[in-house]
PDB file of C-alpha atoms and ligand atoms in Angstrom:
ATOM      1  CA  UNK A  43      85.525  89.110  71.423  1.00 97.00           C
ATOM      2  CA  UNK A  44      82.388  91.259  71.868  1.00 97.00           C
ATOM      3  CA  UNK A  45      80.200  88.241  71.052  1.00 98.00           C
ATOM      4  CA  UNK A  46      81.937  86.236  73.768  1.00 98.00           C
ATOM      5  CA  UNK A  47      81.423  89.076  76.273  1.00 98.00           C
ATOM      6  CA  UNK A  48      77.732  89.216  75.361  1.00 98.00           C
ATOM      7  CA  UNK A  49      77.347  85.453  75.793  1.00 98.00           C
ATOM      8  CA  UNK A  50      79.088  85.466  79.180  1.00 98.00           C
ATOM      9  CA  UNK A  51      77.242  88.497  80.598  1.00 98.00           C
ATOM     10  CA  UNK A  52      73.812  87.325  79.459  1.00 97.00           C
ATOM     11  CA  UNK A  53      74.166  84.033  81.349  1.00 96.00           C
ATOM     12  CA  UNK A  54      72.562  83.864  84.832  1.00 95.00           C
ATOM     13  CA  UNK A  55      74.757  82.335  87.532  1.00 96.00           C
ATOM     14  CA  UNK A  56      74.602  83.936  90.970  1.00 97.00           C
ATOM     15  CA  UNK A  57      77.035  82.641  93.617  1.00 98.00           C
ATOM     16  CA  UNK A  58      76.423  78.972  94.411  1.00 97.00           C
ATOM     17  CA  UNK A  59      74.621  78.392  91.085  1.00 97.00           C
ATOM     18  CA  UNK A  60      77.507  78.577  88.632  1.00 97.00           C
ATOM     19  CA  UNK A  61      76.411  75.546  86.565  1.00 97.00           C
ATOM     20  CA  UNK A  62      75.103  77.566  83.598  1.00 96.00           C
ATOM     21  CA  UNK A  63      78.129  79.831  83.236  1.00 98.00           C
ATOM     22  CA  UNK A  64      80.521  76.919  83.807  1.00 98.00           C
ATOM     23  CA  UNK A  65      78.975  75.084  80.835  1.00 98.00           C
ATOM     24  CA  UNK A  66      79.396  78.167  78.617  1.00 98.00           C
ATOM     25  CA  UNK A  67      83.047  78.651  79.649  1.00 98.00           C
ATOM     26  CA  UNK A  68      83.877  74.954  79.419  1.00 98.00           C
ATOM     27  CA  UNK A  69      82.684  74.875  75.798  1.00 98.00           C
ATOM     28  CA  UNK A  70      84.987  77.830  75.000  1.00 98.00           C
ATOM     29  CA  UNK A  71      88.137  76.554  76.716  1.00 98.00           C
ATOM     30  CA  UNK A  72      88.050  72.816  75.983  1.00 98.00           C
ATOM     31  CA  UNK A  73      89.506  73.091  72.433  1.00 97.00           C
ATOM     32  CA  UNK A  74      92.271  75.399  73.732  1.00 97.00           C
ATOM     33  CA  UNK A  75      93.452  73.544  76.851  1.00 97.00           C
ATOM     34  CA  UNK A  76      95.653  70.585  77.775  1.00 97.00           C
ATOM     35  CA  UNK A  77      93.359  69.582  80.665  1.00 97.00           C
ATOM     36  CA  UNK A  78      89.949  70.709  81.968  1.00 98.00           C
ATOM     37  CA  UNK A  79      88.457  69.630  85.296  1.00 98.00           C
ATOM     38  CA  UNK A  80      85.972  70.788  87.923  1.00 98.00           C
ATOM     39  CA  UNK A  81      86.892  70.758  91.609  1.00 97.00           C
ATOM     40  CA  UNK A  82      84.632  69.792  94.518  1.00 97.00           C
ATOM     41  CA  UNK A  83      83.349  73.351  95.058  1.00 97.00           C
ATOM     42  CA  UNK A  84      82.555  73.725  91.352  1.00 98.00           C
ATOM     43  CA  UNK A  85      85.427  75.884  90.120  1.00 98.00           C
ATOM     44  CA  UNK A  86      86.554  75.147  86.555  1.00 98.00           C
ATOM     45  CA  UNK A  87      90.299  74.434  86.347  1.00 98.00           C
ATOM     46  CA  UNK A  88      91.940  74.734  82.941  1.00 98.00           C
ATOM     47  CA  UNK A  89      95.584  73.752  82.432  1.00 97.00           C
ATOM     48  CA  UNK A  90      97.835  74.863  79.570  1.00 97.00           C
ATOM     49  CA  UNK A  91     101.513  74.019  79.227  1.00 95.00           C
ATOM     50  CA  UNK A  92     103.809  71.173  80.209  1.00 93.00           C
ATOM     51  CA  UNK A  93     103.610  69.536  83.635  1.00 94.00           C
ATOM     52  CA  UNK A  94     106.657  70.212  85.777  1.00 92.00           C
ATOM     53  CA  UNK A  95     106.914  73.900  84.841  1.00 91.00           C
ATOM     54  CA  UNK A  96     106.384  76.739  87.278  1.00 96.00           C
ATOM     55  CA  UNK A  97     102.777  76.547  88.473  1.00 98.00           C
ATOM     56  CA  UNK A  98     100.966  79.810  87.791  1.00 98.00           C
ATOM     57  CA  UNK A  99      97.328  80.230  88.839  1.00 98.00           C
ATOM     58  CA  UNK A 100      95.154  82.895  87.235  1.00 98.00           C
ATOM     59  CA  UNK A 101      91.759  83.314  88.891  1.00 98.00           C
ATOM     60  CA  UNK A 102      88.665  84.950  87.408  1.00 98.00           C
ATOM     61  CA  UNK A 103      85.394  84.480  89.257  1.00 98.00           C
ATOM     62  CA  UNK A 104      82.416  83.259  87.254  1.00 98.00           C
ATOM     63  CA  UNK A 105      79.679  83.922  89.843  1.00 98.00           C
ATOM     64  CA  UNK A 106      77.655  87.141  90.020  1.00 98.00           C
ATOM     65  CA  UNK A 107      75.731  88.989  92.720  1.00 97.00           C
ATOM     66  CA  UNK A 108      72.035  88.172  93.059  1.00 97.00           C
ATOM     67  CA  UNK A 109      69.056  87.759  95.365  1.00 97.00           C
ATOM     68  CA  UNK A 110      67.548  84.806  97.240  1.00 97.00           C
ATOM     69  CA  UNK A 111      63.861  84.400  98.175  1.00 98.00           C
ATOM     70  CA  UNK A 112      63.263  84.369 101.948  1.00 97.00           C
ATOM     71  CA  UNK A 113      59.456  84.079 101.911  1.00 96.00           C
ATOM     72  CA  UNK A 114      56.383  84.499  99.716  1.00 97.00           C
ATOM     73  CA  UNK A 115      53.444  86.414 101.180  1.00 96.00           C
ATOM     74  CA  UNK A 116      49.718  85.582 100.788  1.00 97.00           C
ATOM     75  CA  UNK A 117      49.407  87.974  97.810  1.00 97.00           C
ATOM     76  CA  UNK A 118      52.325  86.315  95.997  1.00 97.00           C
ATOM     77  CA  UNK A 119      55.010  88.953  96.559  1.00 98.00           C
ATOM     78  CA  UNK A 120      58.474  87.512  97.024  1.00 98.00           C
ATOM     79  CA  UNK A 121      60.605  88.881  99.858  1.00 98.00           C
ATOM     80  CA  UNK A 122      64.339  88.356  99.548  1.00 97.00           C
ATOM     81  CA  UNK A 123      67.813  88.987 100.841  1.00 97.00           C
ATOM     82  CA  UNK A 124      71.049  89.652  98.984  1.00 96.00           C
ATOM     83  CA  UNK A 125      73.713  87.290  97.675  1.00 97.00           C
ATOM     84  CA  UNK A 126      76.843  89.442  97.679  1.00 97.00           C
ATOM     85  CA  UNK A 127      77.089  93.238  97.541  1.00 96.00           C
ATOM     86  CA  UNK A 128      73.693  94.304  96.161  1.00 95.00           C
ATOM     87  CA  UNK A 129      72.898  97.924  97.055  1.00 93.00           C
ATOM     88  CA  UNK A 130      69.244  98.898  97.603  1.00 92.00           C
ATOM     89  CA  UNK A 131      69.609 102.057  95.483  1.00 90.00           C
ATOM     90  CA  UNK A 132      70.418  99.868  92.460  1.00 93.00           C
ATOM     91  CA  UNK A 133      67.285  97.696  92.733  1.00 94.00           C
ATOM     92  CA  UNK A 134      64.170  99.872  92.358  1.00 92.00           C
ATOM     93  CA  UNK A 135      62.333  99.033  89.120  1.00 94.00           C
ATOM     94  CA  UNK A 136      64.938  96.460  88.142  1.00 95.00           C
ATOM     95  CA  UNK A 137      64.095  93.153  86.543  1.00 96.00           C
ATOM     96  CA  UNK A 138      65.268  89.760  87.733  1.00 97.00           C
ATOM     97  CA  UNK A 139      65.450  86.243  86.343  1.00 96.00           C
ATOM     98  CA  UNK A 140      65.404  83.204  88.590  1.00 95.00           C
ATOM     99  CA  UNK A 141      67.609  80.222  87.870  1.00 89.00           C
ATOM    100  CA  UNK A 142      64.393  78.300  87.026  1.00 89.00           C
ATOM    101  CA  UNK A 143      63.537  80.914  84.346  1.00 93.00           C
ATOM    102  CA  UNK A 144      60.840  82.866  86.266  1.00 97.00           C
ATOM    103  CA  UNK A 145      61.104  86.623  85.683  1.00 97.00           C
ATOM    104  CA  UNK A 146      59.893  89.537  87.767  1.00 98.00           C
ATOM    105  CA  UNK A 147      60.244  93.206  88.692  1.00 98.00           C
ATOM    106  CA  UNK A 148      61.593  94.683  91.928  1.00 97.00           C
ATOM    107  CA  UNK A 149      59.817  97.460  93.814  1.00 96.00           C
ATOM    108  CA  UNK A 150      59.563  98.637  97.413  1.00 95.00           C
ATOM    109  CA  UNK A 151      56.961  99.620  99.999  1.00 94.00           C
ATOM    110  CA  UNK A 152      56.375 103.389 100.302  1.00 91.00           C
ATOM    111  CA  UNK A 153      58.714 105.054 102.800  1.00 86.00           C
ATOM    112  CA  UNK A 154      58.118 108.191 104.858  1.00 86.00           C
ATOM    113  CA  UNK A 155      60.754 110.372 103.183  1.00 86.00           C
ATOM    114  CA  UNK A 156      60.674 109.716  99.437  1.00 80.00           C
ATOM    115  CA  UNK A 157      64.278 110.962  99.095  1.00 83.00           C
ATOM    116  CA  UNK A 158      65.558 108.113 101.306  1.00 86.00           C
ATOM    117  CA  UNK A 159      66.539 104.713  99.946  1.00 87.00           C
ATOM    118  CA  UNK A 160      64.402 101.934 101.438  1.00 89.00           C
ATOM    119  CA  UNK A 161      66.174  99.170 103.373  1.00 91.00           C
ATOM    120  CA  UNK A 162      66.372  95.796 101.626  1.00 92.00           C
ATOM    121  CA  UNK A 163      63.585  94.444 103.896  1.00 92.00           C
ATOM    122  CA  UNK A 164      61.159  96.909 102.262  1.00 94.00           C
ATOM    123  CA  UNK A 165      61.707  95.502  98.770  1.00 97.00           C
ATOM    124  CA  UNK A 166      59.800  92.717  97.062  1.00 98.00           C
ATOM    125  CA  UNK A 167      59.776  90.929  93.705  1.00 98.00           C
ATOM    126  CA  UNK A 168      56.521  90.902  91.734  1.00 98.00           C
ATOM    127  CA  UNK A 169      56.463  87.881  89.390  1.00 98.00           C
ATOM    128  CA  UNK A 170      52.855  88.464  88.331  1.00 97.00           C
ATOM    129  CA  UNK A 171      51.415  85.997  90.843  1.00 97.00           C
ATOM    130  CA  UNK A 172      48.262  86.865  92.841  1.00 96.00           C
ATOM    131  CA  UNK A 173      48.679  84.442  95.757  1.00 96.00           C
ATOM    132  CA  UNK A 174      51.195  82.068  97.304  1.00 95.00           C
ATOM    133  CA  UNK A 175      49.311  79.085  95.806  1.00 94.00           C
ATOM    134  CA  UNK A 176      51.077  77.368  92.869  1.00 94.00           C
ATOM    135  CA  UNK A 177      53.750  80.051  93.057  1.00 96.00           C
ATOM    136  CA  UNK A 178      56.654  79.671  90.591  1.00 97.00           C
ATOM    137  CA  UNK A 179      59.189  80.705  93.279  1.00 97.00           C
ATOM    138  CA  UNK A 180      60.114  78.693  96.381  1.00 97.00           C
ATOM    139  CA  UNK A 181      61.924  79.874  99.487  1.00 97.00           C
ATOM    140  CA  UNK A 182      65.636  79.608  98.687  1.00 97.00           C
ATOM    141  CA  UNK A 183      65.249  80.171  94.931  1.00 97.00           C
ATOM    142  CA  UNK A 184      67.933  82.453  93.549  1.00 97.00           C
ATOM    143  CA  UNK A 185      67.804  85.153  90.868  1.00 97.00           C
ATOM    144  CA  UNK A 186      70.152  87.523  89.050  1.00 95.00           C
ATOM    145  CA  UNK A 187      69.551  90.932  87.471  1.00 95.00           C
ATOM    146  CA  UNK A 188      68.023  90.790  84.008  1.00 96.00           C
ATOM    147  CA  UNK A 189      69.797  93.162  81.604  1.00 95.00           C
ATOM    148  CA  UNK A 190      70.937  92.665  78.030  1.00 96.00           C
ATOM    149  CA  UNK A 191      74.404  93.514  76.743  1.00 98.00           C
ATOM    150  CA  UNK A 192      74.869  96.952  75.131  1.00 98.00           C
ATOM    151  CA  UNK A 193      77.643  97.795  72.641  1.00 98.00           C
ATOM    152  CA  UNK A 194      78.456 101.528  72.638  1.00 98.00           C
ATOM    153  CA  UNK A 195      81.555 101.138  70.449  1.00 96.00           C
ATOM    154  CA  UNK A 196      84.619 101.512  72.664  1.00 98.00           C
ATOM    155  CA  UNK A 197      82.457 101.244  75.777  1.00 98.00           C
ATOM    156  CA  UNK A 198      80.544  98.056  76.616  1.00 98.00           C
ATOM    157  CA  UNK A 199      77.716  97.825  79.165  1.00 98.00           C
ATOM    158  CA  UNK A 200      76.191  94.747  80.788  1.00 98.00           C
ATOM    159  CA  UNK A 201      75.184  93.179  84.054  1.00 97.00           C
ATOM    160  CA  UNK A 202      77.891  91.013  85.668  1.00 98.00           C
ATOM    161  CA  UNK A 203      80.857  92.592  83.885  1.00 98.00           C
ATOM    162  CA  UNK A 204      82.061  91.811  87.431  1.00 98.00           C
ATOM    163  CA  UNK A 205      83.582  89.402  86.659  1.00 98.00           C
ATOM    164  CA  UNK A 206      82.514  87.930  83.337  1.00 98.00           C
ATOM    165  CA  UNK A 207      84.859  90.460  81.720  1.00 98.00           C
ATOM    166  CA  UNK A 208      87.671  88.798  83.707  1.00 98.00           C
ATOM    167  CA  UNK A 209      86.461  85.409  82.440  1.00 98.00           C
ATOM    168  CA  UNK A 210      86.465  86.757  78.863  1.00 98.00           C
ATOM    169  CA  UNK A 211      90.014  88.094  79.293  1.00 98.00           C
ATOM    170  CA  UNK A 212      91.167  84.735  80.692  1.00 98.00           C
ATOM    171  CA  UNK A 213      89.582  82.815  77.790  1.00 98.00           C
ATOM    172  CA  UNK A 214      91.137  85.127  75.189  1.00 98.00           C
ATOM    173  CA  UNK A 215      94.547  85.027  76.927  1.00 98.00           C
ATOM    174  CA  UNK A 216      94.365  81.222  76.808  1.00 98.00           C
ATOM    175  CA  UNK A 217      93.527  81.449  73.105  1.00 98.00           C
ATOM    176  CA  UNK A 218      96.427  83.866  72.473  1.00 97.00           C
ATOM    177  CA  UNK A 219      98.919  81.754  74.453  1.00 96.00           C
ATOM    178  CA  UNK A 220     100.514  79.615  71.749  1.00 92.00           C
ATOM    179  CA  UNK A 221     103.370  78.263  73.852  1.00 93.00           C
ATOM    180  CA  UNK A 222     104.395  78.581  77.493  1.00 96.00           C
ATOM    181  CA  UNK A 223     107.264  77.162  79.569  1.00 96.00           C
ATOM    182  CA  UNK A 224     104.922  77.184  82.600  1.00 97.00           C
ATOM    183  CA  UNK A 225     102.225  74.936  84.006  1.00 97.00           C
ATOM    184  CA  UNK A 226      99.477  77.528  83.709  1.00 98.00           C
ATOM    185  CA  UNK A 227      96.141  77.101  85.464  1.00 98.00           C
ATOM    186  CA  UNK A 228      93.284  79.375  84.478  1.00 98.00           C
ATOM    187  CA  UNK A 229      90.754  78.919  87.263  1.00 98.00           C
ATOM    188  CA  UNK A 230      87.166  80.124  86.856  1.00 98.00           C
ATOM    189  CA  UNK A 231      86.175  80.334  90.498  1.00 98.00           C
ATOM    190  CA  UNK A 232      82.854  80.025  92.337  1.00 98.00           C
ATOM    191  CA  UNK A 233      81.401  82.100  95.196  1.00 98.00           C
ATOM    192  CA  UNK A 234      83.759  85.092  95.018  1.00 98.00           C
ATOM    193  CA  UNK A 235      80.985  87.562  95.733  1.00 97.00           C
ATOM    194  CA  UNK A 236      80.163  85.911  99.066  1.00 97.00           C
ATOM    195  CA  UNK A 237      83.738  85.785 100.366  1.00 97.00           C
ATOM    196  CA  UNK A 238      86.372  84.491  97.903  1.00 97.00           C
ATOM    197  CA  UNK A 239      85.385  80.927  98.776  1.00 97.00           C
ATOM    198  CA  UNK A 240      86.143  79.104  95.529  1.00 97.00           C
ATOM    199  CA  UNK A 241      89.508  80.812  95.066  1.00 98.00           C
ATOM    200  CA  UNK A 242      90.641  79.639  98.497  1.00 97.00           C
ATOM    201  CA  UNK A 243      89.789  76.000  97.870  1.00 98.00           C
ATOM    202  CA  UNK A 244      91.058  76.013  94.260  1.00 98.00           C
ATOM    203  CA  UNK A 245      94.363  77.559  95.319  1.00 98.00           C
ATOM    204  CA  UNK A 246      94.746  74.826  97.920  1.00 98.00           C
ATOM    205  CA  UNK A 247      94.108  72.172  95.262  1.00 97.00           C
ATOM    206  CA  UNK A 248      96.316  73.662  92.535  1.00 98.00           C
ATOM    207  CA  UNK A 249      99.100  74.665  94.972  1.00 98.00           C
ATOM    208  CA  UNK A 250     100.539  77.350  92.664  1.00 98.00           C
ATOM    209  CA  UNK A 251     104.063  78.823  92.908  1.00 98.00           C
ATOM    210  CA  UNK A 252     102.651  82.246  92.091  1.00 98.00           C
ATOM    211  CA  UNK A 253      99.519  83.753  90.647  1.00 98.00           C
ATOM    212  CA  UNK A 254      97.176  86.622  90.097  1.00 98.00           C
ATOM    213  CA  UNK A 255      93.500  87.381  89.719  1.00 98.00           C
ATOM    214  CA  UNK A 256      91.695  89.156  86.902  1.00 98.00           C
ATOM    215  CA  UNK A 257      88.780  91.216  88.182  1.00 98.00           C
ATOM    216  CA  UNK A 258      87.106  94.588  87.805  1.00 98.00           C
ATOM    217  CA  UNK A 259      88.100  97.589  89.876  1.00 98.00           C
ATOM    218  CA  UNK A 260      86.433 100.908  90.606  1.00 96.00           C
ATOM    219  CA  UNK A 261      86.581 104.103  88.585  1.00 97.00           C
ATOM    220  CA  UNK A 262      87.473 107.726  89.277  1.00 96.00           C
ATOM    221  CA  UNK A 263      86.437 109.423  86.040  1.00 96.00           C
ATOM    222  CA  UNK A 264      82.765 110.344  86.509  1.00 97.00           C
ATOM    223  CA  UNK A 265      81.303 113.453  88.199  1.00 97.00           C
ATOM    224  CA  UNK A 266      81.876 113.901  91.908  1.00 96.00           C
ATOM    225  CA  UNK A 267      84.484 111.198  92.515  1.00 94.00           C
ATOM    226  CA  UNK A 268      87.687 112.246  94.275  1.00 89.00           C
ATOM    227  CA  UNK A 269      90.942 110.560  95.279  1.00 87.00           C
ATOM    228  CA  UNK A 270      90.789 107.651  92.848  1.00 93.00           C
ATOM    229  CA  UNK A 271      92.620 108.064  89.564  1.00 92.00           C
ATOM    230  CA  UNK A 272      91.771 104.856  87.692  1.00 97.00           C
ATOM    231  CA  UNK A 273      90.011 105.809  84.446  1.00 97.00           C
ATOM    232  CA  UNK A 274      88.379 103.857  81.633  1.00 98.00           C
ATOM    233  CA  UNK A 275      90.538 103.709  78.513  1.00 98.00           C
ATOM    234  CA  UNK A 276      93.917 104.282  80.209  1.00 98.00           C
ATOM    235  CA  UNK A 277      94.817 100.579  80.095  1.00 98.00           C
ATOM    236  CA  UNK A 278      94.405  97.644  82.443  1.00 98.00           C
ATOM    237  CA  UNK A 279      95.182  98.536  86.074  1.00 98.00           C
ATOM    238  CA  UNK A 280      98.037  96.794  87.862  1.00 98.00           C
ATOM    239  CA  UNK A 281      96.988  96.502  91.471  1.00 98.00           C
ATOM    240  CA  UNK A 282      99.375  97.555  94.217  1.00 98.00           C
ATOM    241  CA  UNK A 283      96.915  97.389  97.097  1.00 98.00           C
ATOM    242  CA  UNK A 284      93.221  96.935  97.792  1.00 97.00           C
ATOM    243  CA  UNK A 285      91.076  96.420 100.869  1.00 96.00           C
ATOM    244  CA  UNK A 286      92.333  92.874 101.407  1.00 96.00           C
ATOM    245  CA  UNK A 287      95.713  92.490  99.762  1.00 97.00           C
ATOM    246  CA  UNK A 288      99.145  94.006  99.320  1.00 98.00           C
ATOM    247  CA  UNK A 289     100.396  92.743  95.964  1.00 98.00           C
ATOM    248  CA  UNK A 290     103.849  91.132  95.987  1.00 98.00           C
ATOM    249  CA  UNK A 291     106.373  93.676  94.586  1.00 98.00           C
ATOM    250  CA  UNK A 292     107.928  90.957  92.393  1.00 98.00           C
ATOM    251  CA  UNK A 293     104.550  90.273  90.778  1.00 98.00           C
ATOM    252  CA  UNK A 294     103.973  94.015  90.257  1.00 98.00           C
ATOM    253  CA  UNK A 295     107.392  94.257  88.584  1.00 98.00           C
ATOM    254  CA  UNK A 296     106.623  91.236  86.359  1.00 98.00           C
ATOM    255  CA  UNK A 297     103.427  92.975  85.222  1.00 98.00           C
ATOM    256  CA  UNK A 298     104.795  96.503  84.741  1.00 98.00           C
ATOM    257  CA  UNK A 299     108.027  95.440  83.024  1.00 98.00           C
ATOM    258  CA  UNK A 300     106.122  93.153  80.619  1.00 98.00           C
ATOM    259  CA  UNK A 301     103.716  95.995  79.800  1.00 98.00           C
ATOM    260  CA  UNK A 302     106.579  98.421  79.172  1.00 98.00           C
ATOM    261  CA  UNK A 303     108.569  95.950  77.057  1.00 98.00           C
ATOM    262  CA  UNK A 304     105.510  95.304  74.874  1.00 98.00           C
ATOM    263  CA  UNK A 305     104.311  98.940  74.803  1.00 98.00           C
ATOM    264  CA  UNK A 306     100.999  98.023  76.431  1.00 98.00           C
ATOM    265  CA  UNK A 307      99.384 100.949  78.311  1.00 98.00           C
ATOM    266  CA  UNK A 308      98.670 100.373  82.003  1.00 98.00           C
ATOM    267  CA  UNK A 309      97.779 102.301  85.140  1.00 98.00           C
ATOM    268  CA  UNK A 310      98.726 101.669  88.749  1.00 97.00           C
ATOM    269  CA  UNK A 311      95.902 101.013  91.187  1.00 97.00           C
ATOM    270  CA  UNK A 312      95.443 101.536  94.911  1.00 97.00           C
ATOM    271  CA  UNK A 313      91.851 100.665  95.802  1.00 95.00           C
ATOM    272  CA  UNK A 314      90.618 101.597  99.264  1.00 92.00           C
ATOM    273  CA  UNK A 315      87.673  99.177  99.595  1.00 92.00           C
ATOM    274  CA  UNK A 316      86.866  95.803  98.088  1.00 95.00           C
ATOM    275  CA  UNK A 317      89.151  92.953  97.119  1.00 97.00           C
ATOM    276  CA  UNK A 318      89.568  89.978  94.770  1.00 98.00           C
ATOM    277  CA  UNK A 319      90.327  86.250  94.594  1.00 98.00           C
ATOM    278  CA  UNK A 320      94.051  87.058  94.888  1.00 98.00           C
ATOM    279  CA  UNK A 321      93.527  87.723  98.603  1.00 98.00           C
ATOM    280  CA  UNK A 322      92.447  84.123  99.217  1.00 98.00           C
ATOM    281  CA  UNK A 323      95.235  82.776  96.995  1.00 98.00           C
ATOM    282  CA  UNK A 324      97.897  84.774  98.817  1.00 98.00           C
ATOM    283  CA  UNK A 325      97.262  83.130 102.188  1.00 98.00           C
ATOM    284  CA  UNK A 326      96.648  79.620 100.825  1.00 97.00           C
ATOM    285  CA  UNK A 327      98.849  76.805 102.195  1.00 97.00           C
ATOM    286  CA  UNK A 328     102.284  78.260 103.070  1.00 97.00           C
ATOM    287  CA  UNK A 329     101.592  81.477 101.137  1.00 98.00           C
ATOM    288  CA  UNK A 330     101.691  82.454  97.453  1.00 98.00           C
ATOM    289  CA  UNK A 331     103.164  85.595  95.786  1.00 98.00           C
ATOM    290  CA  UNK A 332     100.171  87.215  94.072  1.00 98.00           C
ATOM    291  CA  UNK A 333      98.931  90.308  92.291  1.00 98.00           C
ATOM    292  CA  UNK A 334      95.910  91.360  90.275  1.00 98.00           C
ATOM    293  CA  UNK A 335      95.205  92.755  86.841  1.00 98.00           C
ATOM    294  CA  UNK A 336      92.094  94.903  87.018  1.00 98.00           C
ATOM    295  CA  UNK A 337      89.692  95.997  84.331  1.00 98.00           C
ATOM    296  CA  UNK A 338      88.519  99.529  85.204  1.00 98.00           C
ATOM    297  CA  UNK A 339      84.726  99.332  85.438  1.00 98.00           C
ATOM    298  CA  UNK A 340      82.118 102.024  86.095  1.00 98.00           C
ATOM    299  CA  UNK A 341      79.020 101.366  88.203  1.00 97.00           C
ATOM    300  CA  UNK A 342      80.322  98.101  89.731  1.00 97.00           C
ATOM    301  CA  UNK A 343      77.485  96.031  91.281  1.00 97.00           C
ATOM    302  CA  UNK A 344      74.792  98.094  89.550  1.00 96.00           C
ATOM    303  CA  UNK A 345      72.800  96.207  86.871  1.00 95.00           C
ATOM    304  CA  UNK A 346      74.626  98.148  84.112  1.00 97.00           C
ATOM    305  CA  UNK A 347      78.409  97.970  84.491  1.00 98.00           C
ATOM    306  CA  UNK A 348      80.644  99.674  81.893  1.00 98.00           C
ATOM    307  CA  UNK A 349      84.139  98.800  80.668  1.00 98.00           C
ATOM    308  CA  UNK A 350      86.370 100.085  77.855  1.00 98.00           C
ATOM    309  CA  UNK A 351      87.025  97.568  75.077  1.00 98.00           C
ATOM    310  CA  UNK A 352      90.619  98.782  74.587  1.00 98.00           C
ATOM    311  CA  UNK A 353      91.418  98.073  78.260  1.00 98.00           C
ATOM    312  CA  UNK A 354      89.984  94.591  77.809  1.00 98.00           C
ATOM    313  CA  UNK A 355      92.075  93.851  74.720  1.00 98.00           C
ATOM    314  CA  UNK A 356      95.212  95.278  76.323  1.00 98.00           C
ATOM    315  CA  UNK A 357      94.678  93.050  79.379  1.00 98.00           C
ATOM    316  CA  UNK A 358      94.575  90.022  77.061  1.00 98.00           C
ATOM    317  CA  UNK A 359      97.837  91.123  75.390  1.00 98.00           C
ATOM    318  CA  UNK A 360      99.548  91.751  78.721  1.00 98.00           C
ATOM    319  CA  UNK A 361      98.602  88.385  80.219  1.00 98.00           C
ATOM    320  CA  UNK A 362      99.547  86.436  77.080  1.00 98.00           C
ATOM    321  CA  UNK A 363     102.951  88.194  77.044  1.00 98.00           C
ATOM    322  CA  UNK A 364     103.508  87.534  80.765  1.00 98.00           C
ATOM    323  CA  UNK A 365     102.815  83.826  80.392  1.00 98.00           C
ATOM    324  CA  UNK A 366     104.811  83.292  77.177  1.00 97.00           C
ATOM    325  CA  UNK A 367     108.218  83.898  78.752  1.00 95.00           C
ATOM    326  CA  UNK A 368     110.188  82.535  81.739  1.00 95.00           C
ATOM    327  CA  UNK A 369     109.645  84.359  85.028  1.00 95.00           C
ATOM    328  CA  UNK A 370     112.121  84.555  87.932  1.00 88.00           C
ATOM    329  CA  UNK A 371     110.158  84.805  91.167  1.00 87.00           C
TER     330      UNK A 371
HETATM  331 CO1   CO B 273      81.934  91.951  92.696  1.00 72.34          CO
HETATM  332 ZN1   ZN B 274      84.542  90.732  91.054  1.00 72.34          ZN
END
């Protein structure tokens, strides 16, 4: 599974430009699925199981945060703004790759107090150009952070673990799901990082009876963090609440009881800020009971995000077990 995680995290697909990652995922899921289609927004919808069963939607977003060029100055420096939650303190000295293959380095103008973090307007991308003539980047071109995958044994580090690790878990759960009484839809959504857009439209199209998302959550187990107990290696986190959603108690019970029955470790999660695709699913159409299975992840939205491989494998086991048996909700 590590090879799959490497392949998914080393693909560049910022929000709105999910074509590359969709091709990679489609190649993985096609031999495993009963039906594969792409909806109008670009989300990849993968069905497994007989039609007429309970419709269960599982959403993992395939987009990643990135940057978009706003203008190119006379000396060839590219000014930009963010696509999704990019923090200035995570950019200095970073490398980027544009969707068209152009690479560059990010730096910022000098600021008065060197201990301050410059505002995003002070940053630029240097692609090695010396003027705006014949420049490889156009206004509106999009890039992602350029970092290779790193295998530290139990701990794995990469850009876009948010949420390629959720995509990897969904693919492996589909692979592990030999038989299901349900009409299961694994949906690899677009444009999560800019406002859960693909999950909302996909949920409308699929019209599920219930569902959940698979996404990363924060971490509480590094120096200086208080009041958040989720830790890497303690199992996948079963979300109770985040900044946008209260999980349905019946979905929480389905998750926790399946974990306990199968002796899969898990932790309970209450996240103060941030949210996932489940929020958009929950308020789709006439409403959908939802929850979320989170992969604890350090340094979310920095170019090097870290997860624990055991949590990842236990999430796969939990989801495959949940989908293999009837569910009364
Ligand atoms: Co994110
Ligand atoms: Zn995410």
